[in-house]
Coordinates of C-alpha atoms and ligand atoms in Angstrom, one line a residue:
Chain A
M156 CA 26.8 6.5 4.3
A157 CA 28.4 3.2 3.4
Q158 CA 27.2 1.1 0.5
A159 CA 24.1 -0.9 1.4
P160 CA 24.6 -4.7 1.2
E161 CA 23.0 -6.6 -1.6
L162 CA 19.6 -8.3 -1.0
K163 CA 19.5 -12.0 -0.8
L164 CA 15.9 -12.3 -2.0
V165 CA 14.1 -10.4 -4.7
P166 CA 11.2 -8.4 -3.2
T167 CA 7.6 -9.3 -4.2
P168 CA 6.1 -6.8 -6.6
G169 CA 3.5 -4.3 -5.3
Q170 CA 0.1 -3.8 -7.0
T171 CA -2.5 -1.1 -6.8
I172 CA -4.7 -0.8 -3.8
G173 CA -7.6 -0.9 -6.3
P174 CA -11.0 0.7 -5.7
F175 CA -12.5 -1.6 -3.0
Y176 CA -10.3 -1.1 0.1
G177 CA -12.9 1.2 1.7
Y178 CA -14.6 -1.5 3.7
A179 CA -11.4 -3.3 4.6
L180 CA -8.5 -1.1 5.5
P181 CA -9.9 2.1 7.2
F182 CA -10.4 1.7 10.9
E183 CA -12.1 3.7 13.6
K184 CA -10.1 6.8 14.6
G185 CA -7.5 5.8 12.0
N186 CA -6.8 9.5 11.4
E187 CA -6.6 10.4 15.1
L188 CA -3.0 9.9 16.3
V189 CA -4.1 11.9 19.3
N190 CA -7.5 13.0 20.5
Q191 CA -8.6 16.5 19.4
A192 CA -8.6 17.5 23.0
H193 CA -4.9 16.7 23.4
P194 CA -3.1 20.0 24.4
A195 CA -0.6 19.6 21.5
A196 CA -3.2 18.4 18.9
V197 CA -2.5 19.7 15.4
R198 CA -4.6 19.3 12.3
L199 CA -2.7 18.0 9.3
H200 CA -4.7 18.2 6.1
G201 CA -4.7 18.6 2.4
V202 CA -5.9 17.4 -0.9
V203 CA -4.6 14.7 -3.3
Y204 CA -4.6 15.7 -7.0
D205 CA -4.0 13.9 -10.3
G206 CA -2.1 15.1 -13.4
N207 CA -5.0 17.3 -14.6
G208 CA -5.3 19.0 -11.2
E209 CA -8.5 17.1 -10.5
V210 CA -9.0 15.7 -7.0
I211 CA -8.5 12.0 -6.5
P212 CA -11.4 10.7 -4.4
D213 CA -10.1 7.2 -3.9
S214 CA -6.7 7.5 -2.4
M215 CA -5.7 6.2 1.0
L216 CA -2.9 7.8 3.0
E217 CA -0.8 6.6 6.0
I218 CA 1.5 8.6 8.2
W219 CA 4.2 7.5 10.6
Q220 CA 6.0 9.9 12.8
A221 CA 7.8 10.6 16.1
D222 CA 6.0 12.3 19.0
E223 CA 6.3 15.9 19.9
H224 CA 9.6 15.2 21.8
G225 CA 11.2 13.4 18.8
N226 CA 10.7 9.9 20.3
V227 CA 9.8 7.1 18.0
A228 CA 6.8 5.2 19.3
S229 CA 7.0 1.5 20.0
A230 CA 3.5 0.9 21.5
D231 CA 1.0 -1.2 19.6
G232 CA -2.7 -0.3 19.6
S233 CA -3.0 1.8 16.4
L234 CA -6.0 -0.2 15.2
V235 CA -7.8 -0.2 18.5
R236 CA -7.0 3.2 19.9
D237 CA -7.3 3.7 23.7
G238 CA -7.2 7.5 23.3
Y239 CA -4.1 7.9 25.4
T240 CA -1.3 5.9 23.8
F241 CA 0.7 7.6 21.0
T242 CA 1.5 4.9 18.4
G243 CA 2.8 7.3 15.7
F244 CA 0.7 5.7 13.0
G245 CA -2.3 6.9 11.2
R246 CA -4.4 5.8 8.2
V247 CA -7.1 7.7 6.4
P248 CA -9.1 7.3 3.1
V249 CA -9.5 10.7 1.4
D250 CA -13.1 12.0 1.1
N251 CA -15.0 12.3 -2.1
V252 CA -13.3 15.6 -2.9
G253 CA -9.9 14.2 -2.3
H254 CA -9.4 15.8 1.1
Y255 CA -7.8 14.2 4.1
T256 CA -7.4 15.2 7.8
F257 CA -5.2 13.7 10.5
T258 CA -5.2 14.9 14.1
T259 CA -1.7 14.5 15.4
V260 CA 1.2 16.5 17.0
N261 CA 4.1 18.3 15.5
P262 CA 6.9 15.7 15.5
G263 CA 10.0 16.8 17.4
P264 CA 13.4 16.3 15.8
T265 CA 14.6 12.7 16.3
E266 CA 18.1 14.1 16.8
E267 CA 19.3 17.5 17.9
G268 CA 19.3 19.9 15.0
K269 CA 17.5 17.6 12.5
A270 CA 14.6 18.9 10.5
P271 CA 11.4 17.2 11.8
F272 CA 9.2 15.5 9.3
I273 CA 6.3 13.1 9.0
M274 CA 6.6 10.1 6.8
L275 CA 3.8 9.7 4.3
T276 CA 2.7 6.8 2.1
V277 CA 0.2 7.2 -0.7
F278 CA -2.0 4.5 -2.1
A279 CA -4.7 5.0 -4.8
R280 CA -6.7 3.3 -7.4
G281 CA -4.8 3.8 -10.6
L282 CA -1.5 4.0 -8.7
L283 CA 0.3 0.7 -9.4
N284 CA 2.7 0.9 -6.4
R285 CA 2.7 2.9 -3.2
L286 CA 4.6 6.1 -3.0
F287 CA 6.7 7.5 -0.1
T288 CA 7.3 11.1 0.7
R289 CA 8.1 13.4 3.7
I290 CA 6.1 16.2 5.2
Y291 CA 8.5 18.7 6.7
L292 CA 7.5 21.2 9.3
P293 CA 8.1 24.7 8.1
E294 CA 9.5 26.4 11.2
D295 CA 13.1 25.4 11.8
T296 CA 14.6 27.1 8.7
E297 CA 18.2 26.4 9.7
A298 CA 17.4 22.6 10.1
L299 CA 15.6 22.7 6.8
A300 CA 18.6 24.3 5.1
N301 CA 20.9 21.6 6.5
D302 CA 18.6 18.7 5.6
P303 CA 20.5 16.3 3.2
L304 CA 17.3 15.4 1.2
L305 CA 16.1 19.0 0.8
A306 CA 19.6 20.2 0.0
S307 CA 19.8 17.6 -2.9
L308 CA 16.6 19.1 -4.5
P309 CA 16.2 22.2 -6.7
E310 CA 14.3 25.0 -5.0
D311 CA 11.0 24.5 -6.9
R312 CA 11.0 20.8 -6.1
R313 CA 12.0 21.3 -2.4
K314 CA 8.9 23.3 -1.6
T315 CA 6.6 20.4 -2.4
L316 CA 7.9 18.6 0.7
I317 CA 7.4 21.5 3.2
A318 CA 4.0 21.8 4.8
A319 CA 2.4 25.3 5.2
R320 CA 1.4 26.5 8.7
E321 CA -2.1 27.9 8.7
E322 CA -3.3 30.7 11.0
D323 CA -5.0 28.3 13.3
G324 CA -1.9 26.2 13.7
S325 CA -2.9 23.5 11.2
L326 CA -0.4 22.0 8.8
R327 CA -1.5 22.1 5.2
F328 CA 0.1 19.5 2.8
D329 CA -1.3 18.8 -0.7
I330 CA -0.1 15.9 -2.7
R331 CA 0.2 16.1 -6.5
L332 CA 0.8 12.7 -8.1
Q333 CA 1.7 14.3 -11.5
G334 CA 2.1 17.5 -13.3
E335 CA 3.4 20.9 -12.4
D336 CA 4.5 21.0 -8.8
E337 CA 4.5 17.2 -8.7
T338 CA 5.3 16.1 -5.2
V339 CA 8.8 14.7 -4.7
F340 CA 8.4 10.9 -4.1
L341 CA 11.2 8.9 -2.6
S342 CA 13.2 5.7 -3.0
Y343 CA 15.5 4.2 -0.4
P344 CA 18.4 1.9 -0.4
R345 CA 17.7 -1.8 -0.6
E346 CA 14.5 -1.8 -2.6
S347 CA 15.8 -4.3 -5.1
Chain B
M134 CA -15.8 -7.1 14.4
S135 CA -14.1 -4.1 12.8
T136 CA -15.5 -4.9 9.4
Q137 CA -19.0 -4.1 10.7
T138 CA -18.0 -0.6 11.7
A139 CA -16.2 0.4 8.5
P140 CA -16.9 4.1 7.8
D141 CA -19.7 4.8 5.4
E142 CA -18.7 5.6 1.9
S143 CA -20.3 8.6 0.3
F144 CA -19.1 8.1 -3.2
E145 CA -21.5 8.7 -6.0
N146 CA -22.1 6.1 -8.6
A147 CA -20.4 8.4 -11.1
H148 CA -17.1 7.4 -9.6
V149 CA -17.7 3.8 -10.6
L150 CA -17.3 4.9 -14.1
D151 CA -13.7 5.7 -14.3
P152 CA -13.2 9.1 -16.2
A153 CA -10.4 7.4 -17.9
A154 CA -12.5 4.4 -18.9
S155 CA -12.1 3.7 -22.5
T156 CA -14.0 1.8 -25.1
A157 CA -10.8 0.0 -26.2
S158 CA -11.2 -3.7 -26.9
Q159 CA -9.3 -6.4 -25.2
E160 CA -7.3 -6.8 -28.4
D161 CA -6.2 -3.2 -28.3
I162 CA -5.2 -3.5 -24.6
S163 CA -3.4 -6.8 -25.3
T164 CA -1.5 -5.3 -28.2
E165 CA -0.4 -2.3 -26.0
I166 CA 0.8 -4.8 -23.3
R167 CA 2.7 -6.9 -25.9
D168 CA 4.5 -3.8 -27.3
I169 CA 5.6 -2.6 -23.9
H170 CA 6.8 -6.1 -22.9
E171 CA 8.6 -6.5 -26.2
A172 CA 10.4 -3.2 -25.7
Y173 CA 11.3 -4.3 -22.2
R174 CA 12.8 -7.6 -23.4
Q175 CA 14.9 -5.8 -25.9
Q176 CA 16.1 -3.5 -23.2
V177 CA 17.1 -6.4 -21.0
L178 CA 18.9 -8.1 -23.9
A179 CA 20.8 -4.8 -24.4
G180 CA 22.0 -5.1 -20.8
A181 CA 19.3 -3.2 -18.8
K182 CA 18.6 -4.3 -15.2
E183 CA 15.6 -6.7 -14.8
E184 CA 12.6 -5.0 -13.4
T185 CA 11.1 -6.4 -10.2
Q186 CA 8.3 -4.0 -9.5
P187 CA 5.3 -2.9 -11.6
R188 CA 5.7 0.2 -13.7
V189 CA 3.6 3.1 -12.3
D190 CA 3.4 4.5 -15.8
F191 CA 1.5 1.7 -17.6
A192 CA -1.0 3.1 -20.2
P193 CA -3.0 -0.2 -20.7
Y194 CA -4.2 0.4 -17.2
R195 CA -6.1 3.5 -18.1
S196 CA -6.5 4.8 -14.5
S197 CA -2.7 5.0 -14.2
L198 CA -2.4 7.7 -16.9
L199 CA -2.9 10.7 -14.6
R200 CA -2.0 9.0 -11.4
H201 CA 1.7 8.3 -11.7
P202 CA 4.7 10.6 -11.1
T203 CA 6.5 11.6 -14.3
K204 CA 9.7 12.4 -12.5
N205 CA 12.0 9.7 -11.2
L206 CA 11.8 8.8 -7.5
H207 CA 14.3 10.8 -5.6
H208 CA 16.8 8.6 -3.8
T209 CA 17.4 9.4 -0.2
D210 CA 19.1 7.8 2.8
P211 CA 16.6 6.9 5.5
E212 CA 16.4 9.0 8.7
T213 CA 15.6 7.7 12.1
I214 CA 11.8 7.5 11.7
E215 CA 12.2 5.7 8.4
L216 CA 14.2 3.0 10.0
H217 CA 11.3 2.1 12.3
S218 CA 7.8 0.8 11.8
P219 CA 4.6 1.0 13.8
A220 CA 4.0 -1.8 16.2
F221 CA 0.9 -4.0 16.1
G222 CA 0.0 -6.8 18.4
Q223 CA -2.8 -8.8 19.9
R224 CA -4.4 -5.6 21.1
D225 CA -4.9 -4.7 17.5
V226 CA -6.0 -8.0 15.9
H227 CA -8.1 -10.8 17.3
I228 CA -6.8 -14.3 16.6
L229 CA -10.1 -15.2 14.9
E230 CA -9.8 -12.4 12.3
S231 CA -7.6 -14.7 10.2
D232 CA -10.6 -16.9 9.5
L233 CA -12.8 -15.2 7.0
T234 CA -15.4 -18.0 7.0
I235 CA -16.6 -17.6 10.6
Q236 CA -17.5 -13.9 10.7
H237 CA -21.2 -14.4 10.3
N238 CA -23.9 -16.9 11.5
G239 CA -23.7 -19.2 8.5
E240 CA -21.1 -20.7 6.3
P241 CA -20.1 -18.7 3.2
I242 CA -20.7 -20.3 -0.2
G243 CA -17.8 -21.3 -2.2
E244 CA -14.5 -23.3 -2.2
R245 CA -13.0 -23.1 1.2
I246 CA -9.2 -22.6 1.0
V247 CA -6.3 -21.9 3.3
V248 CA -3.6 -19.5 2.1
A249 CA -0.5 -19.8 4.2
G250 CA 3.1 -18.7 4.0
R251 CA 5.8 -16.5 5.5
V252 CA 6.7 -12.8 5.4
L253 CA 10.4 -12.3 4.9
D254 CA 12.6 -9.3 4.4
G255 CA 15.1 -8.9 1.5
D256 CA 17.8 -10.6 3.6
G257 CA 15.6 -13.6 4.1
R258 CA 14.9 -12.8 7.7
P259 CA 11.4 -13.5 9.0
V260 CA 9.2 -10.5 9.7
A261 CA 7.7 -11.5 13.0
G262 CA 4.9 -10.0 14.9
Q263 CA 3.8 -7.6 12.1
L264 CA 0.4 -6.8 10.8
I265 CA -0.9 -8.5 7.6
E266 CA -4.3 -7.5 6.2
V267 CA -6.3 -9.1 3.3
W268 CA -9.5 -8.3 1.5
Q269 CA -11.2 -9.9 -1.4
A270 CA -14.3 -10.6 -3.5
N271 CA -16.6 -13.5 -2.7
A272 CA -17.0 -16.8 -4.6
A273 CA -19.2 -14.9 -7.1
G274 CA -16.7 -12.1 -7.8
R275 CA -18.5 -9.5 -5.7
Y276 CA -17.1 -7.2 -3.0
V277 CA -19.1 -6.0 -0.1
H278 CA -17.9 -2.5 -1.0
K279 CA -20.7 -0.1 -1.9
R280 CA -19.0 1.0 -5.1
D281 CA -18.9 -2.6 -6.5
Q282 CA -21.8 -2.6 -8.9
H283 CA -21.1 -6.0 -10.5
P284 CA -24.5 -7.8 -10.6
A285 CA -23.3 -10.9 -8.9
P286 CA -24.7 -12.0 -5.5
I287 CA -23.5 -10.7 -2.2
D288 CA -23.0 -13.5 0.3
P289 CA -24.5 -12.5 3.6
N290 CA -22.0 -14.9 5.3
F291 CA -18.9 -13.5 3.7
T292 CA -17.4 -10.0 4.2
G293 CA -14.0 -10.8 2.7
V294 CA -11.8 -9.0 5.2
G295 CA -9.1 -10.6 7.3
R296 CA -6.2 -9.6 9.5
A297 CA -3.4 -11.4 11.3
I298 CA -0.2 -10.8 13.2
T299 CA 2.7 -12.8 11.8
G300 CA 4.3 -15.5 13.9
P301 CA 7.9 -15.8 15.2
N302 CA 9.0 -17.2 11.9
G303 CA 7.1 -14.7 9.9
E304 CA 4.3 -17.2 9.3
Y305 CA 0.7 -16.4 8.5
S306 CA -2.4 -18.4 7.6
F307 CA -5.8 -17.3 6.4
T308 CA -8.9 -19.5 6.0
T309 CA -11.2 -18.1 3.4
I310 CA -13.2 -18.7 0.2
K311 CA -11.6 -18.8 -3.2
P312 CA -12.5 -15.4 -4.8
A313 CA -13.9 -15.4 -8.4
P314 CA -12.7 -13.2 -11.3
Y315 CA -14.8 -10.0 -11.7
P316 CA -15.4 -7.5 -14.5
W317 CA -14.2 -3.9 -14.4
K318 CA -14.3 -0.9 -16.6
N319 CA -10.8 -0.4 -17.9
H320 CA -11.9 -1.5 -21.4
H321 CA -14.7 -3.4 -23.1
N322 CA -15.1 -6.9 -21.5
A323 CA -12.3 -6.4 -19.0
W324 CA -12.0 -9.1 -16.3
R325 CA -9.6 -9.2 -13.4
P326 CA -8.0 -12.6 -12.6
A327 CA -9.1 -13.9 -9.2
H328 CA -7.0 -12.3 -6.5
I329 CA -6.7 -11.5 -2.8
H330 CA -5.4 -8.1 -1.8
F331 CA -2.6 -8.1 0.7
S332 CA -1.3 -5.3 2.9
L333 CA 2.1 -5.7 4.7
F334 CA 4.4 -3.9 7.1
G335 CA 8.0 -4.6 7.8
T336 CA 10.5 -3.6 10.5
D337 CA 11.2 -0.3 8.7
F338 CA 8.3 1.8 7.3
T339 CA 10.1 2.0 4.0
Q340 CA 9.2 -1.7 3.6
R341 CA 5.4 -0.9 3.6
M342 CA 3.7 -2.5 0.7
I343 CA 0.3 -3.4 -0.8
T344 CA -0.1 -6.1 -3.4
Q345 CA -2.4 -8.8 -4.8
M346 CA -2.0 -12.6 -4.7
Y347 CA -3.2 -14.6 -7.7
F348 CA -4.0 -18.3 -8.2
P349 CA -2.0 -20.6 -10.4
G350 CA -2.9 -21.0 -14.0
D351 CA -5.5 -18.2 -14.2
P352 CA -6.5 -17.9 -17.9
L353 CA -7.0 -14.1 -17.4
F354 CA -3.3 -13.4 -16.5
A355 CA -2.3 -12.4 -20.1
L356 CA -5.3 -10.1 -20.5
D357 CA -5.0 -8.1 -17.3
P358 CA -3.2 -4.7 -17.5
I359 CA -2.7 -4.5 -13.7
Y360 CA -0.9 -7.8 -13.4
Q361 CA 1.0 -7.2 -16.7
A362 CA 2.2 -3.8 -15.4
I363 CA 4.9 -6.0 -14.0
T364 CA 6.9 -6.3 -17.2
D365 CA 9.1 -9.2 -16.1
Q366 CA 7.7 -12.8 -16.1
K367 CA 9.9 -13.9 -13.2
A368 CA 8.6 -10.9 -11.2
R369 CA 5.0 -11.6 -12.2
D370 CA 5.4 -15.2 -11.1
R371 CA 6.2 -14.0 -7.6
L372 CA 2.6 -12.9 -7.1
V373 CA 1.2 -16.4 -7.9
A374 CA 0.5 -18.7 -5.0
T375 CA 1.4 -22.4 -5.3
Y376 CA -1.1 -25.2 -4.7
D377 CA 0.3 -27.1 -1.7
H378 CA -1.2 -30.4 -0.7
S379 CA 0.5 -30.2 2.7
I380 CA -1.6 -27.2 3.5
T381 CA -4.7 -28.9 2.2
S382 CA -6.6 -30.6 5.0
H383 CA -8.6 -33.8 4.9
E384 CA -12.3 -33.3 4.0
W385 CA -12.0 -29.5 4.9
A386 CA -10.1 -27.1 2.7
T387 CA -7.6 -27.0 -0.2
G388 CA -4.3 -25.2 0.5
Y389 CA -2.1 -22.6 -1.2
N390 CA 1.3 -21.4 -0.2
W391 CA 2.5 -17.9 -0.8
D392 CA 5.6 -16.3 0.7
I393 CA 6.0 -12.6 0.6
V394 CA 9.4 -10.8 0.4
L395 CA 9.6 -7.2 1.5
T396 CA 12.5 -4.8 0.6
G397 CA 15.6 -4.9 2.7
S398 CA 15.7 -3.4 6.1
N399 CA 18.1 -0.4 6.4
R400 CA 18.0 -0.4 10.2
T401 CA 19.8 -3.7 10.7
W402 CA 22.8 -3.1 8.5
M403 CA 23.2 0.5 9.5
E404 CA 23.2 -0.5 13.2
D405 CA 25.6 -3.4 12.5
E406 CA 27.9 -0.9 10.8
E407 CA 27.7 1.5 13.7
G408 CA 28.7 -1.3 16.0
D409 CA 31.8 -1.9 13.9
H410 CA 33.3 1.5 14.8
Ligands
FE2_116 FE1 -9.7 -6.6 -6.3

C-alpha cells in the first residue's frame, strides 16, 4: 500500500467512556444484529478481562461487520431496529460478570479468498481511549494463513484474534486488555 | 424516548468502590502527574513526536492500571469493512433529541447552554449525516445512572442524554444545562472538572471515538488525572470548548463552540489512488 497522505488537522484526543454510560449509550436490541429466529443467526459471546484475569463489569463493546454474503451494509436503523434490516452494527454493555452476547451472522469474505472478520471496538471505565481489534472466523484456514495482519503476528499473538467455534455453532471470543494472552489491539494509518 | 427504556443495571454497590481506589492524596496524584509531564517535555525537547492522544497507561488514573494493553498497538492496513462505517439517519434519531431541556414535563434547573460546532475528519472535511451522542451530569453534578452515589439532587426534569445527526457541513447543536463538577473515588477528595461525554462516528469505523468536552477555565483541570492523561498541553486544549457570544441567544442561553476532529479517512485516499491507475 502506498504512503498515506499527511493529515491537515490534528485529531481531537479521546477520553475514557467512564462509569456512567449505562443509561445513555445502550439501546434496545443493540446486541441483536439479526433476530434470534433468523435462519443464519449465530451467537457471538465472550468475557472481558483485566490484567489480573478479573472480569471487567463496566465495559461496552461495539461490532461492525459485513453480512453473510460479504456485503457491507449501508442501511440506517441500528438504533431503532425493525427486525428485518441488517445494518452491520451492534453495541452491548457487558453484564456484571464481564460477559457479552451478540446475535449476528457469520460475516462472508468481503473479497474472494479474504479471511472474514468482525471489527470490534472496546470501551471501558479505566480505559483512557478506545481499542480496536478483529474477530476472525476460524474456518477458512487457507484464508487465515494468507491474511496480511495475521501473517505479521507471532503464533501466540495471532491466536488472540481468532474466535473459537463452539459445538452449538456459537462463536467464542474473549478479550484480555492486559497480561498473558493480551489481545492484539490495532492501529491504522492516519491516526495522527 | 430511548432514555426511558435504558436497560436496567444490575451492578452491586460494591462496584462503585473501585478495587483500585487508593487513599492517595491530591498532592500525591498531582506529583505523579507532574513527573510524567516533565518526562514527556524532556522527551519532546530531545526530538520525540508530540503526543495528541491520552496515554492508556497513566497510573495517576488508578483504574487504568490493569485496563491498558502493555504491548504496542499493532499497525495494520485497513480492509474493506474497516473503510466503511455504520449509517445512521432520521430513523435512528428524532430531531428533538438534541434538546436535553425538553425531555420531561418541567424545565430542568441550572444554567441553560447551547453547545454547537462541527465534526470534521483529519483532512478538514465535514463528517455529514453521522451520529453524535452526548451524556452528562446535571447542574448539581449528579448522573441519573444507578451507580452514581454522589449525594447531590437528581433533577426530575433532566436525564442528561442527547443525540443528533450531523448536518451537511458536519454541524451539530445541543441545548442542555451546564453540568457541575462531581466527586469520584480515584483518590481522597478527587473531583472531575465539569464535562460532557461525546460519542462520535466517522465515515470509516476506524474513526470511531468517545471523548469528553470541558468548559474554559475550569480550576479542576490541573488536578484531574483523566484530563491530564493527555500529556501535551496543546492536545489538552483541544477538549476545551470556547465561549462564543454568537451562539449565545438573547434572554435564553449562553453558547459554547466546540469542533471535533476525527482521524483521517483511509477510504477516500485509497479510492483516489485506485482511480489514478
Ligand atoms: Fe462523567
